[in-house]
PDB file of C-alpha atoms and ligand atoms in Angstrom:
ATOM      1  CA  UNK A   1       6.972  24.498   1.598  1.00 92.00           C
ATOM      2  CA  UNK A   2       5.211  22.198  -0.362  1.00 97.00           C
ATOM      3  CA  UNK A   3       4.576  19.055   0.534  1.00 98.00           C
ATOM      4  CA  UNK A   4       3.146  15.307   0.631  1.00 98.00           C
ATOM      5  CA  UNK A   5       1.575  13.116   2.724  1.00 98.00           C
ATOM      6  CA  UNK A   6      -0.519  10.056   3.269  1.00 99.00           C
ATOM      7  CA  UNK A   7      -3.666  10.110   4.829  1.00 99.00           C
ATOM      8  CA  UNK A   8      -6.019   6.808   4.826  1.00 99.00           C
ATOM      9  CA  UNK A   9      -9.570   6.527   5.300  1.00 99.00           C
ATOM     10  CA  UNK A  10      -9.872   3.765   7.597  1.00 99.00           C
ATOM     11  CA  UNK A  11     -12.627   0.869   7.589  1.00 99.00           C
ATOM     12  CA  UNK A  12     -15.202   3.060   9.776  1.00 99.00           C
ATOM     13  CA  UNK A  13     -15.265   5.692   7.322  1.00 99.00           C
ATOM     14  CA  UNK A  14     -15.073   3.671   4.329  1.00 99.00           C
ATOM     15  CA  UNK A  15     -18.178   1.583   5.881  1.00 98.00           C
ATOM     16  CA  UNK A  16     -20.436   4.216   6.604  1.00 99.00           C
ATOM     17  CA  UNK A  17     -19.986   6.170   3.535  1.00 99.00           C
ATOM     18  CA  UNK A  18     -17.724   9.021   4.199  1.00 99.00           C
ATOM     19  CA  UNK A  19     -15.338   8.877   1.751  1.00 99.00           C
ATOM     20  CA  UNK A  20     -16.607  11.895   0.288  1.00 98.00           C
ATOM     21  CA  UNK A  21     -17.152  14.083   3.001  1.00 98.00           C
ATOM     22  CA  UNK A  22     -13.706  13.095   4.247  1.00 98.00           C
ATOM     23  CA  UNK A  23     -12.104  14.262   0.598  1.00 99.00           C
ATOM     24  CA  UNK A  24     -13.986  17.636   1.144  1.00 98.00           C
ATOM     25  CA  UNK A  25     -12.142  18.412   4.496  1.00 99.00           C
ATOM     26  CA  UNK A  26      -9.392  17.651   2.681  1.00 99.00           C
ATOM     27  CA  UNK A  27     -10.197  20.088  -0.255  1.00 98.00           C
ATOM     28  CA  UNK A  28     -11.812  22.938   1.177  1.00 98.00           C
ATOM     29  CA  UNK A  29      -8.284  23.567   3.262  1.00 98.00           C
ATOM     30  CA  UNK A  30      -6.309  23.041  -0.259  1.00 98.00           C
ATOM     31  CA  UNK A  31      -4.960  19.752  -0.017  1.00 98.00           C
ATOM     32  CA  UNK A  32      -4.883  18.165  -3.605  1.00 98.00           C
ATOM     33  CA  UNK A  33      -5.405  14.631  -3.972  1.00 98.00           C
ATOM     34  CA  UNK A  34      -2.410  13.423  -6.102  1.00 98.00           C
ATOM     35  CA  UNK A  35      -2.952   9.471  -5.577  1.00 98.00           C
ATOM     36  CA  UNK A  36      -6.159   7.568  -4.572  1.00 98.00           C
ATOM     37  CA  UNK A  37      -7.119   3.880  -4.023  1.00 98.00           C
ATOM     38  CA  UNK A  38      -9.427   1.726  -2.491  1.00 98.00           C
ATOM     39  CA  UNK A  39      -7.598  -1.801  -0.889  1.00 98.00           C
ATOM     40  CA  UNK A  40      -8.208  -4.166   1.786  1.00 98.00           C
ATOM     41  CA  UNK A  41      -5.220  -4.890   3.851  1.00 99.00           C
ATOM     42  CA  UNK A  42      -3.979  -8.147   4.707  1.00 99.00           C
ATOM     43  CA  UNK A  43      -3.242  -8.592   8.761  1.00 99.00           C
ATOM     44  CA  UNK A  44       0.468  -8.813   7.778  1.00 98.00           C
ATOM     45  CA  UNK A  45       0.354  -5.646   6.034  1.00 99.00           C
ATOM     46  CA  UNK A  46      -1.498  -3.944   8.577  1.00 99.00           C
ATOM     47  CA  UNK A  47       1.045  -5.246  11.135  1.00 98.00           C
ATOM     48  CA  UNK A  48       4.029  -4.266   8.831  1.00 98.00           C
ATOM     49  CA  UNK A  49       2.367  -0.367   8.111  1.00 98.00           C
ATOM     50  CA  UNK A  50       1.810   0.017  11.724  1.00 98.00           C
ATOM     51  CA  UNK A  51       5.366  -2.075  12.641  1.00 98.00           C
ATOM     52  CA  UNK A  52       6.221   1.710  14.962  1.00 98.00           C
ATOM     53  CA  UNK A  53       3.745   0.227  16.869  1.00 98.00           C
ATOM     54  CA  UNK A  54       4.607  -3.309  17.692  1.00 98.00           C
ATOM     55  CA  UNK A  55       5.339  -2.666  21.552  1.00 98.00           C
ATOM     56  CA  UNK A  56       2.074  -0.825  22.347  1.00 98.00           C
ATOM     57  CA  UNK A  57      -1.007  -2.522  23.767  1.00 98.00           C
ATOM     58  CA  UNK A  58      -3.323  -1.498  21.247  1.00 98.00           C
ATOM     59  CA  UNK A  59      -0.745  -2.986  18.697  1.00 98.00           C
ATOM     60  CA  UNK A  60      -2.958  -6.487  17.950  1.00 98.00           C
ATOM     61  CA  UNK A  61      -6.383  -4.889  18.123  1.00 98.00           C
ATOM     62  CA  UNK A  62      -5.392  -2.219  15.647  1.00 98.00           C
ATOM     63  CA  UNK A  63      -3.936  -4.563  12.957  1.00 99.00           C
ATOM     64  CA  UNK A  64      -7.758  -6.659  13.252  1.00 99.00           C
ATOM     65  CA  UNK A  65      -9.250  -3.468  12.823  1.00 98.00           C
ATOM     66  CA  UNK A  66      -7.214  -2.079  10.276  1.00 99.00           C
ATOM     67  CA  UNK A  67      -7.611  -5.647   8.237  1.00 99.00           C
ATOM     68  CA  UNK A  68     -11.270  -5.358   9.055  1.00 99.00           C
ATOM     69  CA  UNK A  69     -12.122  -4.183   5.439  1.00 99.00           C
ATOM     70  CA  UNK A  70     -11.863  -1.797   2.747  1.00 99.00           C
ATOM     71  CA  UNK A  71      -9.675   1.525   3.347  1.00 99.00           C
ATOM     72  CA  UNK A  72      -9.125   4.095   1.268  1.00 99.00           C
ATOM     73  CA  UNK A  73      -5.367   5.684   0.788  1.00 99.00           C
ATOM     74  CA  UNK A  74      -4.446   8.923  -0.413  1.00 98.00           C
ATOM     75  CA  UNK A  75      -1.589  11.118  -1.467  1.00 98.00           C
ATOM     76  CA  UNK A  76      -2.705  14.867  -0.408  1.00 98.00           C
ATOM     77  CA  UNK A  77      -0.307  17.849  -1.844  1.00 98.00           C
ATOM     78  CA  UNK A  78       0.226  20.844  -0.625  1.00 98.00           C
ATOM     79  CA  UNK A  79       1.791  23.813   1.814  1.00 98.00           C
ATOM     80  CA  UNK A  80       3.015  22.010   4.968  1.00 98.00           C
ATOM     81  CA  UNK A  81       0.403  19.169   4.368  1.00 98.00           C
ATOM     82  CA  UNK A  82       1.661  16.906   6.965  1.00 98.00           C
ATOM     83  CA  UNK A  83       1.007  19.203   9.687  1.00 98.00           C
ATOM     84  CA  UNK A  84      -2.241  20.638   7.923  1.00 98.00           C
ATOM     85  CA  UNK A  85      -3.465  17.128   7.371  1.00 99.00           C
ATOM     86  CA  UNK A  86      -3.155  16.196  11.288  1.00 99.00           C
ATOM     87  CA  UNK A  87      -4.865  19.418  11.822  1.00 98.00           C
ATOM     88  CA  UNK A  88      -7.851  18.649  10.012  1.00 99.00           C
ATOM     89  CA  UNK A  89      -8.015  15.218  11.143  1.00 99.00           C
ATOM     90  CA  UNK A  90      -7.591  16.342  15.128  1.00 98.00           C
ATOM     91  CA  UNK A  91      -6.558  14.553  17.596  1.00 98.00           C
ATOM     92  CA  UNK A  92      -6.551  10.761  18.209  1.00 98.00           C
ATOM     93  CA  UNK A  93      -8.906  10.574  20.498  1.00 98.00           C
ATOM     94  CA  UNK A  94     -12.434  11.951  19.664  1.00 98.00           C
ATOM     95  CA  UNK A  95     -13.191  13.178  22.497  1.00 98.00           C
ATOM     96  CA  UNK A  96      -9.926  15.427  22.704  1.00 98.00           C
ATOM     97  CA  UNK A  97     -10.348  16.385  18.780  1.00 98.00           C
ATOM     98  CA  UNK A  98     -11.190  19.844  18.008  1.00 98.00           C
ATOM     99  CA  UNK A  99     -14.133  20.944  16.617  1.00 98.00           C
ATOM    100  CA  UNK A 100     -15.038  20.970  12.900  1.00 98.00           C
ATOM    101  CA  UNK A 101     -11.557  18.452  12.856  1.00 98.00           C
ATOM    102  CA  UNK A 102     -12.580  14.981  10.589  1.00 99.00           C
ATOM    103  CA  UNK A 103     -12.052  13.161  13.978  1.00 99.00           C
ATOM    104  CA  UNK A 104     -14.421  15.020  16.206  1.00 98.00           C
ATOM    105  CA  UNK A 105     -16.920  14.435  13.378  1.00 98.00           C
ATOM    106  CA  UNK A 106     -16.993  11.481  12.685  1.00 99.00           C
ATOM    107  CA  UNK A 107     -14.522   9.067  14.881  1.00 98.00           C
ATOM    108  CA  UNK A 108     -16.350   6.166  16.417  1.00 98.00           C
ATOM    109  CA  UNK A 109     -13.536   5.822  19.312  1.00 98.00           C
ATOM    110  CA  UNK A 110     -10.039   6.074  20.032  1.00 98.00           C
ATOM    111  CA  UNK A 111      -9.442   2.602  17.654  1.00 98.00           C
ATOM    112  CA  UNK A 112     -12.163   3.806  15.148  1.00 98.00           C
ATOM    113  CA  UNK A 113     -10.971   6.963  14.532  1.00 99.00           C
ATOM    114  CA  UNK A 114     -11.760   7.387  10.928  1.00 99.00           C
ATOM    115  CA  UNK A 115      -8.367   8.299   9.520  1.00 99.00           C
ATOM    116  CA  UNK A 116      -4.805   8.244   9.601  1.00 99.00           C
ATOM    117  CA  UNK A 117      -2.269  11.115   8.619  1.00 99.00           C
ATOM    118  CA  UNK A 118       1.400  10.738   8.488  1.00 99.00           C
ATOM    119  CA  UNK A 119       3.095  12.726  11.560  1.00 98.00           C
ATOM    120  CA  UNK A 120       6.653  13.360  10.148  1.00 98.00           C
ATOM    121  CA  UNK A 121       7.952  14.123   6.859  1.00 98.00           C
ATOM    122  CA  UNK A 122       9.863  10.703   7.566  1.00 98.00           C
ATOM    123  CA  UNK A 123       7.015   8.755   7.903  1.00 98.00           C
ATOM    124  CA  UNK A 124       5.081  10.317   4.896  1.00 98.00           C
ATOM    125  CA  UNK A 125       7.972   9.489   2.438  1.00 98.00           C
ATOM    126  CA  UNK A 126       7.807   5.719   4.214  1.00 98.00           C
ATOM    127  CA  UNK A 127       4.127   5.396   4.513  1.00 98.00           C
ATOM    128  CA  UNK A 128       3.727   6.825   0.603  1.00 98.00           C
ATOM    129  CA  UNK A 129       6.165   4.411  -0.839  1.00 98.00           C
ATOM    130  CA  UNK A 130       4.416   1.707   1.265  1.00 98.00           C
ATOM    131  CA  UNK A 131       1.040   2.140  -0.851  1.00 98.00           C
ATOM    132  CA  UNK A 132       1.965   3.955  -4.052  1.00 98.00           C
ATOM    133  CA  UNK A 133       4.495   3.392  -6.557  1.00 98.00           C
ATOM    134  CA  UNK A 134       6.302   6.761  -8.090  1.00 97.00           C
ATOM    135  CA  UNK A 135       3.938   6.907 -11.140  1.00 97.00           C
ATOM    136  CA  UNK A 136       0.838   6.376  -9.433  1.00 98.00           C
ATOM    137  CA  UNK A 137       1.403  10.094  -8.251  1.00 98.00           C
ATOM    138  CA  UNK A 138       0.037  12.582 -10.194  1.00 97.00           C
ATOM    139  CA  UNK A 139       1.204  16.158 -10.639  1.00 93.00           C
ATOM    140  CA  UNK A 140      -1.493  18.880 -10.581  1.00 89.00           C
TER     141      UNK A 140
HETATM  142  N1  LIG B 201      -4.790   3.727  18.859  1.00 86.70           N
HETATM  143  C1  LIG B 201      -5.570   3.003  19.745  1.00 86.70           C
HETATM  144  N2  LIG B 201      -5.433   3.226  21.082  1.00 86.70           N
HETATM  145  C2  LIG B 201      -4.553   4.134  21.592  1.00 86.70           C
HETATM  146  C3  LIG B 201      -3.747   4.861  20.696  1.00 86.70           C
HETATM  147  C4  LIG B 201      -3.890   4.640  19.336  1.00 86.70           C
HETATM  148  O1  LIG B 201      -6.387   2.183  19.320  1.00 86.70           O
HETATM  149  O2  LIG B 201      -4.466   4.294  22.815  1.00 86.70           O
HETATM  150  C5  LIG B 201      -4.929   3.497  17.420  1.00 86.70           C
HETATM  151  C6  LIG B 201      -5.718   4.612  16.715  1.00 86.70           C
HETATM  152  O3  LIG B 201      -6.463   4.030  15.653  1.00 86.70           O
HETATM  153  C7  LIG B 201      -4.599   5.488  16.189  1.00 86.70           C
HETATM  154  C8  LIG B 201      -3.544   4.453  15.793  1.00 86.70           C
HETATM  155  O4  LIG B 201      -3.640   3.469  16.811  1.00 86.70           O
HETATM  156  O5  LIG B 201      -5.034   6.286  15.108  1.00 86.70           O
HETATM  157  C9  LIG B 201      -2.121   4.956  15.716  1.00 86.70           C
HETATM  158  O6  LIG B 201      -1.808   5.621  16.925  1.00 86.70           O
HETATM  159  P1  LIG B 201      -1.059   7.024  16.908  1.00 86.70           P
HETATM  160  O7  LIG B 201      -0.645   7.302  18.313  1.00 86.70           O
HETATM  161  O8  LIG B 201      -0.017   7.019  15.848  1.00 86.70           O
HETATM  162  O9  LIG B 201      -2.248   8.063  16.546  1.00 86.70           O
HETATM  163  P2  LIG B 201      -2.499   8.924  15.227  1.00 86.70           P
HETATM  164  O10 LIG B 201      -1.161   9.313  14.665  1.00 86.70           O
HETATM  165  O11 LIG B 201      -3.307   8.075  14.289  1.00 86.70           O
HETATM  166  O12 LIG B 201      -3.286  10.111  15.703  1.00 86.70           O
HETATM  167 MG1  LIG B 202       0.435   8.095  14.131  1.00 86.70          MG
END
């Protein structure tokens, strides 16, 4: 089944240049990019994308981080590309990721983790809408 999803590149990767390399992972496995942009988020907005969060300890230190500069979000396309993006992204934690996954690359930490994938097609349809409007998304 075809679908979409919404992957970020978050300030880590965007800082030390890996916006690129990130997009290849991405490519190689044939997810299309059908949206692209480069924001900062506000701490509100970063509070408000992450609201699932609100109970969870790490809830305040990932908003700062997340607010801590430029990120870059994406649409990707393609068959089952929510579950294929979280597979090349690997697991939260770097030092549980997989190897060859985006994460185990590249992830500073558990916080700096380099990217973010949707995990439902719930959440992708949310999370999409929440950066992109309808004709900001490109068919390929
Ligand atoms: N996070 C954290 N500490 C934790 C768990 C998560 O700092 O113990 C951060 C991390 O940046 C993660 C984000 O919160 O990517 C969202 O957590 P989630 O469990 O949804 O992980 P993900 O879906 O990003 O793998
Ligand atoms: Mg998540």
């Amino acid at each position: 089944m075809t679908e979409r999803t919404l992957s970020l590149i978050k300030p880590d990767g965007v800082k030390r240049d890996l916006i690129g390399e990130i997009l290849r992972f991405y490519e190689k496995e044939g997810l299309k990019v059908v949206a692209l942009k480069m924001l900062r988020l506000s701490k509100e907005e970063a509070k408000r994308f992450y609201i699932v969060h609100k109970e969870r300890p790490f809830y305040e230190e990932l908003t700062d981080y997340m607010s801590s500069g430029p990120i870059v979000a994406l649409v990707l396309e393609g068959e089952n590309a929510i579950a294929k993006c979280r597979q090349i992204m690997g697991a939260t934690d770097p030092a549980e990721a997989e190897e060859g996954t985006i994460r185990k690359t590249f992830a500073l930490s558990k916080g700096e983790n380099t990217v973010h994938g949707s995990d439902s097609p719930e959440a992708a349809a949310q999370e999409i809408a929440f950066f992109f409007s309808d004709l900001e998304i490109l068919a390929r």
